[in-house]
Amino acid sequence: MDNQAFEMHGENIPSSSPGKEGPKKEEGRKGSWTLLRIFLVCLLACVLSTAIGVLALSLLYLDTSASLRENRDQNEAATPPETAGKEVEPKFQFLNHLPKSKVFKYPGGEIQWARFRNDAREYQSAEELEFGKSLNHHHSKMTFGTLLIKSKGLRAPHWHFNANEHGYLLKRQSSPTAGTKVGCSVKENLSFCHGSSTVCVLQPAGGVDFIRTFQKQREDQAVNLPANLKELVQNATYVQSPEELVWQYFYDLQGSEEFPFPGGIFQWARYRRNGTGLSQTERIFSESLNKHENTLTLATLRIFSNGLGQPHFHFNANEMGYVISGCGQVGVTLSGVTANFNIGIGDVIFFPVGTQHYIKSVCDEDLLLLLAYSTGNQLETLRMRDYFHGTADHILAQLFFKKQEEFQKFPK
């Protein structure tokens, strides 16, 4: 044997044929059988791999199909039946008829909202849905609500994890008298909220164990004051907090300075870079607004009967407004959208940042609105008057196909 290794290996395999050729034949037969086994193993591995791949793809397809069907079903369910296939006028991107919205009642009063909702089934109409989508699409982070507190009702202590809140006391049935305790039969508040990341923590004596002893009220938002309040409260009188604390959260908007313009009057609760002329309490409030993130600028706008708030837009803020009294007409121009519509008491309007808009009073009485702007910095606005004054006469003449002399006649 020339190959010793082959001979040694062949001795372990019984041979059925004597002679020198027997081991070689057996070895050749064994090599063929080994190759066949390798081929069969590879074939089996390929078959198994293919089967596993097909099974995985099938499961993925079934899961994807189920998810698509579930999403489709959710979308169909999330659309109120009355809104299905209904075309909505573009104006409802900017207009909400708040009195038609759902009334959320609690023992101490009721709330109505103009806001975005994650679940579209919570909207009462296609128009309300369009308004909510617009708020979310333009990243306004703004919510508006009217809060009615009944006689002796209580807005229970609470906090918001994702918003600052600004409120405006709209009316009260009885007025306070000097030297007497204020007692209002009904209070109606208007509240604007702007998104933030505020978190409050309770740390009473006893910690969490003490909090766990609290009894859940019938409603989370508010409760009426109990008849035996004096028995429950050890000391019903409270010492007035220092002014530097009070005026961080309170502002006398109605008593503030009036800023007239040709069509009406503005009053502001806002931050001002230059605090010259501000009272001490106004300065405290102004600095408080600018100190916190996602605060708002509030204002009341009174447009005289048949007066006009000239076209303008804001560089750094979305605007939301509520009609307190009167009636008017609004014009809005946004990229690809132009809308003109009437507004009345209780309506909420929304102007995304950079939207050109105007408001006109069309009633015999003044049009009064409460406005909120989504900035705690000084509001930046460009009005049509400022645009014309800031643009050269010859440029205006070319833009509007007029003689240059006509633009020189504009009052400065």
Short mmCIF file of C-alpha atoms in Angstrom, two decimals:
data_model
loop_
_atom_site.label_atom_id
_atom_site.label_comp_id
_atom_site.label_asym_id
_atom_site.label_seq_id
_atom_site.Cartn_x
_atom_site.Cartn_y
_atom_site.Cartn_z
CA MET A 1 0.00 0.00 0.00
CA ASP A 2 1.38 3.34 -0.97
CA ASN A 3 -0.99 5.24 1.30
CA GLN A 4 -0.59 4.02 4.86
CA ALA A 5 -3.35 6.17 6.18
CA PHE A 6 -5.76 4.73 3.65
CA GLU A 7 -4.73 1.18 4.62
CA MET A 8 -5.19 1.77 8.30
CA HIS A 9 -8.60 3.26 7.75
CA GLY A 10 -9.61 0.44 5.44
CA GLU A 11 -8.75 -2.26 7.97
CA ASN A 12 -11.62 -1.19 10.14
CA ILE A 13 -14.18 -1.79 7.38
CA PRO A 14 -15.20 -5.41 6.74
CA SER A 15 -14.68 -6.53 3.17
CA SER A 16 -16.95 -8.99 1.39
CA SER A 17 -14.48 -9.56 -1.44
CA PRO A 18 -11.03 -11.00 -0.79
CA GLY A 19 -7.99 -9.77 -2.53
CA LYS A 20 -6.23 -6.47 -3.01
CA GLU A 21 -9.14 -4.67 -4.74
CA GLY A 22 -11.58 -5.22 -1.87
CA PRO A 23 -10.51 -2.35 0.43
CA LYS A 24 -10.38 0.15 -2.44
CA LYS A 25 -13.90 -0.64 -3.56
CA GLU A 26 -15.20 -0.40 -0.02
CA GLU A 27 -13.44 2.93 0.48
CA GLY A 28 -14.89 4.33 -2.77
CA ARG A 29 -18.36 3.21 -1.77
CA LYS A 30 -17.94 4.81 1.65
CA GLY A 31 -16.77 8.13 0.11
CA SER A 32 -19.82 8.26 -2.16
CA TRP A 33 -22.13 7.58 0.75
CA THR A 34 -20.44 10.36 2.77
CA LEU A 35 -20.95 12.89 -0.06
CA LEU A 36 -24.58 11.81 -0.36
CA ARG A 37 -25.12 12.34 3.34
CA ILE A 38 -23.53 15.81 3.14
CA PHE A 39 -25.80 16.66 0.22
CA LEU A 40 -28.89 15.42 2.07
CA VAL A 41 -27.96 17.41 5.18
CA CYS A 42 -27.46 20.57 3.11
CA LEU A 43 -30.75 19.97 1.30
CA LEU A 44 -32.57 19.47 4.59
CA ALA A 45 -31.00 22.66 5.99
CA CYS A 46 -32.10 24.61 2.93
CA VAL A 47 -35.62 23.24 3.19
CA LEU A 48 -35.83 24.08 6.88
CA SER A 49 -34.42 27.60 6.33
CA THR A 50 -36.88 28.22 3.53
CA ALA A 51 -39.78 26.94 5.62
CA ILE A 52 -38.81 29.12 8.58
CA GLY A 53 -38.43 32.17 6.32
CA VAL A 54 -41.80 31.59 4.69
CA LEU A 55 -43.41 31.12 8.11
CA ALA A 56 -41.83 34.33 9.45
CA LEU A 57 -42.95 36.30 6.41
CA SER A 58 -46.45 34.87 6.73
CA LEU A 59 -46.65 35.86 10.39
CA LEU A 60 -45.31 39.34 9.59
CA TYR A 61 -47.85 39.73 6.80
CA LEU A 62 -50.69 38.61 9.06
CA ASP A 63 -49.56 40.96 11.82
CA THR A 64 -49.21 43.88 9.41
CA SER A 65 -52.59 43.17 7.86
CA ALA A 66 -54.16 42.97 11.32
CA SER A 67 -52.52 46.27 12.30
CA LEU A 68 -53.70 47.95 9.11
CA ARG A 69 -57.22 46.63 9.65
CA GLU A 70 -57.12 47.75 13.29
CA ASN A 71 -55.88 51.23 12.33
CA ARG A 72 -58.51 51.46 9.62
CA ASP A 73 -61.21 50.38 12.04
CA GLN A 74 -59.95 52.86 14.65
CA ASN A 75 -59.89 55.67 12.12
CA GLU A 76 -63.39 54.81 10.99
CA ALA A 77 -64.56 54.60 14.60
CA ALA A 78 -62.72 57.79 15.51
CA THR A 79 -64.67 59.77 12.95
CA PRO A 80 -68.10 60.82 14.23
CA PRO A 81 -70.85 59.39 11.98
CA GLU A 82 -72.19 62.86 11.25
CA THR A 83 -68.78 63.98 9.89
CA ALA A 84 -68.24 61.08 7.48
CA GLY A 85 -67.90 62.33 3.91
CA LYS A 86 -68.92 65.84 4.92
CA GLU A 87 -67.09 68.76 3.36
CA VAL A 88 -66.14 71.45 5.84
CA GLU A 89 -65.73 75.11 4.94
CA PRO A 90 -62.14 76.40 5.26
CA LYS A 91 -63.27 79.03 7.78
CA PHE A 92 -63.60 76.37 10.48
CA GLN A 93 -59.81 76.10 10.58
CA PHE A 94 -60.04 79.50 12.30
CA LEU A 95 -63.53 79.52 13.87
CA ASN A 96 -65.14 77.53 16.68
CA HIS A 97 -68.75 78.02 17.79
CA LEU A 98 -67.98 77.29 21.45
CA PRO A 99 -71.62 77.47 22.71
CA LYS A 100 -72.36 74.41 20.52
CA SER A 101 -69.60 72.33 22.12
CA LYS A 102 -70.17 69.68 24.78
CA VAL A 103 -70.86 70.94 28.31
CA PHE A 104 -68.79 69.13 30.92
CA LYS A 105 -70.68 69.42 34.21
CA TYR A 106 -69.38 68.90 37.73
CA PRO A 107 -71.04 69.62 41.12
CA GLY A 108 -69.46 73.09 41.30
CA GLY A 109 -70.26 74.28 37.76
CA GLU A 110 -69.49 73.48 34.15
CA ILE A 111 -66.78 73.82 31.48
CA GLN A 112 -66.78 74.08 27.70
CA TRP A 113 -63.65 73.62 25.60
CA ALA A 114 -62.18 74.76 22.29
CA ARG A 115 -59.20 72.42 22.00
CA PHE A 116 -57.46 69.56 20.20
CA ARG A 117 -58.50 66.03 21.17
CA ASN A 118 -56.55 62.84 20.50
CA ASP A 119 -59.76 60.86 20.05
CA ALA A 120 -61.78 62.35 17.19
CA ARG A 121 -64.93 60.75 18.59
CA GLU A 122 -64.93 63.41 21.31
CA TYR A 123 -65.73 66.13 18.78
CA GLN A 124 -69.38 67.12 18.42
CA SER A 125 -69.25 68.02 14.73
CA ALA A 126 -67.09 68.07 11.61
CA GLU A 127 -66.58 71.82 12.12
CA GLU A 128 -65.28 71.32 15.67
CA LEU A 129 -63.01 68.54 14.41
CA GLU A 130 -61.57 70.85 11.74
CA PHE A 131 -60.80 73.52 14.36
CA GLY A 132 -59.07 71.01 16.64
CA LYS A 133 -56.99 69.63 13.78
CA SER A 134 -55.96 73.17 12.86
CA LEU A 135 -54.75 73.88 16.41
CA ASN A 136 -52.64 70.73 16.33
CA HIS A 137 -51.41 71.15 12.74
CA HIS A 138 -50.00 74.60 13.46
CA HIS A 139 -48.40 73.44 16.75
CA SER A 140 -50.24 76.20 18.61
CA LYS A 141 -50.15 74.42 21.99
CA MET A 142 -53.18 76.56 22.87
CA THR A 143 -56.46 75.54 24.52
CA PHE A 144 -59.39 77.75 25.47
CA GLY A 145 -62.20 77.08 27.91
CA THR A 146 -65.10 78.80 29.65
CA LEU A 147 -65.53 77.91 33.32
CA LEU A 148 -68.79 78.58 35.17
CA ILE A 149 -68.62 78.27 38.97
CA LYS A 150 -71.97 78.11 40.74
CA SER A 151 -72.88 80.01 43.90
CA LYS A 152 -70.55 78.82 46.68
CA GLY A 153 -69.05 76.36 44.24
CA LEU A 154 -65.39 75.38 44.37
CA ARG A 155 -62.81 74.80 41.69
CA ALA A 156 -60.89 72.11 43.53
CA PRO A 157 -57.11 72.51 43.97
CA HIS A 158 -55.35 71.02 40.96
CA TRP A 159 -52.37 71.47 38.69
CA HIS A 160 -51.50 70.94 35.02
CA PHE A 161 -48.54 68.80 34.05
CA ASN A 162 -48.23 70.15 30.49
CA ALA A 163 -49.62 73.70 30.44
CA ASN A 164 -49.58 77.14 31.95
CA GLU A 165 -53.03 78.63 32.54
CA HIS A 166 -54.19 82.23 32.15
CA GLY A 167 -57.67 83.21 33.31
CA TYR A 168 -59.93 86.23 32.86
CA LEU A 169 -62.88 86.91 35.18
CA LEU A 170 -65.68 87.71 32.77
CA LYS A 171 -68.59 88.52 35.07
CA ARG A 172 -70.10 88.13 38.51
CA GLN A 173 -73.71 88.71 39.45
CA SER A 174 -73.16 90.80 42.57
CA SER A 175 -70.52 93.45 43.13
CA PRO A 176 -68.44 93.74 46.31
CA THR A 177 -69.19 96.54 48.74
CA ALA A 178 -66.50 98.37 50.69
CA GLY A 179 -65.98 96.86 54.12
CA THR A 180 -67.94 93.68 53.37
CA LYS A 181 -66.93 90.21 52.35
CA VAL A 182 -67.19 89.53 48.63
CA GLY A 183 -70.03 87.14 47.82
CA CYS A 184 -70.66 86.37 44.16
CA SER A 185 -73.67 84.35 43.05
CA VAL A 186 -72.17 83.23 39.75
CA LYS A 187 -68.67 83.60 38.35
CA GLU A 188 -67.72 82.93 34.77
CA ASN A 189 -64.03 82.62 33.94
CA LEU A 190 -62.31 82.43 30.58
CA SER A 191 -59.15 80.33 30.61
CA PHE A 192 -56.34 80.02 28.08
CA CYS A 193 -53.79 77.23 28.46
CA HIS A 194 -50.41 77.03 26.75
CA GLY A 195 -48.28 73.89 26.69
CA SER A 196 -45.33 73.54 29.05
CA SER A 197 -43.80 70.97 31.38
CA THR A 198 -44.86 72.10 34.84
CA VAL A 199 -44.91 69.52 37.65
CA CYS A 200 -46.23 70.04 41.18
CA VAL A 201 -45.38 67.88 44.18
CA LEU A 202 -47.36 67.58 47.43
CA GLN A 203 -45.26 67.20 50.57
CA PRO A 204 -47.61 67.21 53.58
CA ALA A 205 -46.72 65.87 56.99
CA GLY A 206 -46.97 62.09 56.77
CA GLY A 207 -46.08 62.08 53.09
CA VAL A 208 -47.69 59.48 50.83
CA ASP A 209 -49.39 57.68 53.71
CA PHE A 210 -51.33 60.85 54.49
CA ILE A 211 -52.36 61.34 50.85
CA ARG A 212 -53.63 57.76 50.68
CA THR A 213 -56.20 58.58 53.36
CA PHE A 214 -57.91 61.09 51.04
CA GLN A 215 -61.45 60.18 49.99
CA LYS A 216 -62.17 60.44 46.27
CA GLN A 217 -64.78 63.06 45.43
CA ARG A 218 -67.70 62.35 43.13
CA GLU A 219 -65.94 64.40 40.46
CA ASP A 220 -62.23 65.06 40.07
CA GLN A 221 -62.55 68.69 38.94
CA ALA A 222 -64.59 70.44 41.60
CA VAL A 223 -67.07 70.04 44.45
CA ASN A 224 -69.53 72.29 46.25
CA LEU A 225 -68.48 73.61 49.60
CA PRO A 226 -70.09 71.57 52.40
CA ALA A 227 -72.68 73.11 54.71
CA ASN A 228 -70.52 72.46 57.79
CA LEU A 229 -67.48 74.21 56.36
CA LYS A 230 -66.71 76.10 59.63
CA GLU A 231 -66.55 72.81 61.50
CA LEU A 232 -64.14 71.34 58.97
CA VAL A 233 -61.83 74.32 58.67
CA GLN A 234 -60.03 75.41 61.83
CA ASN A 235 -59.25 78.91 60.59
CA ALA A 236 -61.37 80.26 57.74
CA THR A 237 -59.47 83.56 57.50
CA TYR A 238 -56.24 83.87 55.57
CA VAL A 239 -53.46 86.40 55.81
CA GLN A 240 -52.90 88.26 52.53
CA SER A 241 -49.73 87.02 50.83
CA PRO A 242 -46.91 89.51 50.15
CA GLU A 243 -47.45 91.66 47.07
CA GLU A 244 -44.39 90.30 45.28
CA LEU A 245 -46.09 86.89 45.37
CA VAL A 246 -49.67 87.97 44.61
CA TRP A 247 -48.81 90.06 41.56
CA GLN A 248 -46.84 87.27 39.94
CA TYR A 249 -50.17 85.53 39.34
CA PHE A 250 -52.72 88.36 39.30
CA TYR A 251 -53.17 91.42 37.09
CA ASP A 252 -55.87 94.11 36.99
CA LEU A 253 -56.39 94.13 33.24
CA GLN A 254 -59.55 96.23 33.31
CA GLY A 255 -57.77 98.91 35.35
CA SER A 256 -54.64 98.94 33.20
CA GLU A 257 -53.58 101.63 30.71
CA GLU A 258 -55.62 101.97 27.52
CA PHE A 259 -53.85 101.97 24.15
CA PRO A 260 -56.13 103.61 21.57
CA PHE A 261 -55.91 103.13 17.80
CA PRO A 262 -58.15 104.65 15.07
CA GLY A 263 -60.68 101.80 15.29
CA GLY A 264 -60.77 101.09 19.03
CA ILE A 265 -58.82 100.37 22.22
CA PHE A 266 -56.36 97.73 23.47
CA GLN A 267 -55.55 96.84 27.08
CA TRP A 268 -52.64 94.50 27.75
CA ALA A 269 -51.40 91.98 30.31
CA ARG A 270 -47.98 91.34 28.82
CA TYR A 271 -44.23 91.37 29.16
CA ARG A 272 -42.43 94.58 28.19
CA ARG A 273 -38.69 94.83 27.66
CA ASN A 274 -38.78 98.46 28.69
CA GLY A 275 -40.59 98.71 32.02
CA THR A 276 -40.70 102.51 31.97
CA GLY A 277 -44.11 103.73 33.04
CA LEU A 278 -45.17 100.45 34.63
CA SER A 279 -46.39 100.42 38.21
CA GLN A 280 -44.67 98.19 40.73
CA THR A 281 -47.39 95.53 40.50
CA GLU A 282 -47.39 95.63 36.68
CA ARG A 283 -43.62 95.24 36.63
CA ILE A 284 -43.85 92.16 38.89
CA PHE A 285 -46.41 90.55 36.59
CA SER A 286 -44.43 91.44 33.46
CA GLU A 287 -41.24 89.88 34.80
CA SER A 288 -43.16 86.79 35.98
CA LEU A 289 -44.49 86.17 32.47
CA ASN A 290 -41.04 86.35 30.93
CA LYS A 291 -39.46 84.18 33.62
CA HIS A 292 -41.60 81.12 32.92
CA GLU A 293 -41.61 79.13 29.69
CA ASN A 294 -44.69 78.93 27.46
CA THR A 295 -46.58 81.77 29.11
CA LEU A 296 -49.09 83.91 27.21
CA THR A 297 -49.78 87.54 26.44
CA LEU A 298 -53.39 88.54 27.17
CA ALA A 299 -55.33 91.54 25.91
CA THR A 300 -58.83 92.91 25.60
CA LEU A 301 -59.65 94.44 22.23
CA ARG A 302 -62.58 96.81 21.89
CA ILE A 303 -63.45 97.75 18.30
CA PHE A 304 -65.91 100.61 18.07
CA SER A 305 -69.17 100.17 16.19
CA ASN A 306 -68.34 99.74 12.49
CA GLY A 307 -64.66 100.21 13.33
CA LEU A 308 -61.81 98.16 11.87
CA GLY A 309 -58.81 96.43 13.35
CA GLN A 310 -56.53 96.86 10.35
CA PRO A 311 -54.91 93.86 8.59
CA HIS A 312 -51.75 92.64 10.34
CA PHE A 313 -49.86 89.51 11.35
CA HIS A 314 -47.65 88.39 14.23
CA PHE A 315 -44.08 87.19 13.74
CA ASN A 316 -43.69 85.32 17.02
CA ALA A 317 -47.10 84.14 18.23
CA ASN A 318 -50.28 82.28 17.46
CA GLU A 319 -53.40 84.22 18.43
CA MET A 320 -56.65 82.95 19.93
CA GLY A 321 -59.64 85.13 20.77
CA TYR A 322 -63.07 84.91 22.41
CA VAL A 323 -66.00 87.21 21.58
CA ILE A 324 -67.38 88.68 24.82
CA SER A 325 -69.93 91.04 23.26
CA GLY A 326 -70.96 92.53 19.93
CA CYS A 327 -70.60 90.99 16.49
CA GLY A 328 -68.07 91.30 13.73
CA GLN A 329 -66.45 90.08 10.56
CA VAL A 330 -63.07 88.38 10.23
CA GLY A 331 -60.77 88.01 7.24
CA VAL A 332 -57.90 85.52 7.15
CA THR A 333 -55.19 84.96 4.57
CA LEU A 334 -52.86 82.00 5.02
CA SER A 335 -50.77 80.03 2.54
CA GLY A 336 -53.31 78.54 0.15
CA VAL A 337 -56.32 79.54 2.29
CA THR A 338 -58.46 82.68 2.30
CA ALA A 339 -61.53 82.91 4.52
CA ASN A 340 -64.04 85.58 5.50
CA PHE A 341 -66.68 84.90 8.13
CA ASN A 342 -68.93 86.48 10.77
CA ILE A 343 -68.39 86.15 14.51
CA GLY A 344 -70.70 86.59 17.49
CA ILE A 345 -70.83 86.19 21.26
CA GLY A 346 -69.17 82.96 22.43
CA ASP A 347 -67.21 82.31 19.24
CA VAL A 348 -63.52 81.39 19.43
CA ILE A 349 -61.13 82.45 16.66
CA PHE A 350 -57.63 81.20 15.91
CA PHE A 351 -54.90 82.82 13.81
CA PRO A 352 -51.71 80.76 13.32
CA VAL A 353 -48.39 82.59 13.52
CA GLY A 354 -47.72 84.57 10.33
CA THR A 355 -51.39 84.62 9.30
CA GLN A 356 -52.60 87.94 7.93
CA HIS A 357 -55.96 88.81 9.46
CA TYR A 358 -58.31 91.65 10.28
CA ILE A 359 -61.37 92.07 12.55
CA LYS A 360 -64.20 94.51 11.88
CA SER A 361 -67.18 95.46 14.05
CA VAL A 362 -70.45 95.26 12.10
CA CYS A 363 -72.98 95.93 14.89
CA ASP A 364 -74.39 99.06 16.48
CA GLU A 365 -72.56 98.12 19.69
CA ASP A 366 -68.83 97.76 20.21
CA LEU A 367 -67.14 94.45 19.52
CA LEU A 368 -65.26 93.24 22.62
CA LEU A 369 -62.82 90.33 22.51
CA LEU A 370 -60.44 88.64 24.92
CA LEU A 371 -57.22 87.74 23.09
CA ALA A 372 -54.30 85.47 23.93
CA TYR A 373 -50.96 85.28 22.16
CA SER A 374 -48.61 82.31 22.55
CA THR A 375 -45.58 84.23 23.73
CA GLY A 376 -44.19 85.39 27.04
CA ASN A 377 -41.80 87.70 25.19
CA GLN A 378 -42.72 91.06 23.73
CA LEU A 379 -45.25 90.55 20.93
CA GLU A 380 -43.93 91.33 17.44
CA THR A 381 -46.57 92.57 15.00
CA LEU A 382 -46.56 94.08 11.52
CA ARG A 383 -49.66 96.15 10.71
CA MET A 384 -50.68 97.34 7.28
CA ARG A 385 -50.05 100.94 8.33
CA ASP A 386 -46.49 100.11 9.36
CA TYR A 387 -45.96 98.20 6.13
CA PHE A 388 -46.94 101.18 3.98
CA HIS A 389 -44.94 103.61 6.11
CA GLY A 390 -41.88 101.37 6.02
CA THR A 391 -41.90 100.75 2.25
CA ALA A 392 -40.53 103.33 -0.19
CA ASP A 393 -43.12 105.29 -2.19
CA HIS A 394 -41.72 104.23 -5.56
CA ILE A 395 -41.86 100.55 -4.57
CA LEU A 396 -45.51 100.86 -3.54
CA ALA A 397 -46.29 102.65 -6.78
CA GLN A 398 -44.85 99.76 -8.80
CA LEU A 399 -46.56 97.10 -6.67
CA PHE A 400 -50.05 98.62 -6.85
CA PHE A 401 -49.83 100.38 -10.25
CA LYS A 402 -50.44 103.81 -8.74
CA LYS A 403 -48.71 107.13 -9.01
CA GLN A 404 -45.99 107.70 -6.46
CA GLU A 405 -47.60 110.98 -5.37
CA GLU A 406 -50.68 109.11 -4.12
CA PHE A 407 -48.65 107.20 -1.54
CA GLN A 408 -46.94 110.38 -0.40
CA LYS A 409 -50.33 111.63 0.78
CA PHE A 410 -50.59 108.90 3.46
CA PRO A 411 -50.70 110.43 6.95
CA LYS A 412 -47.55 109.72 8.93
#
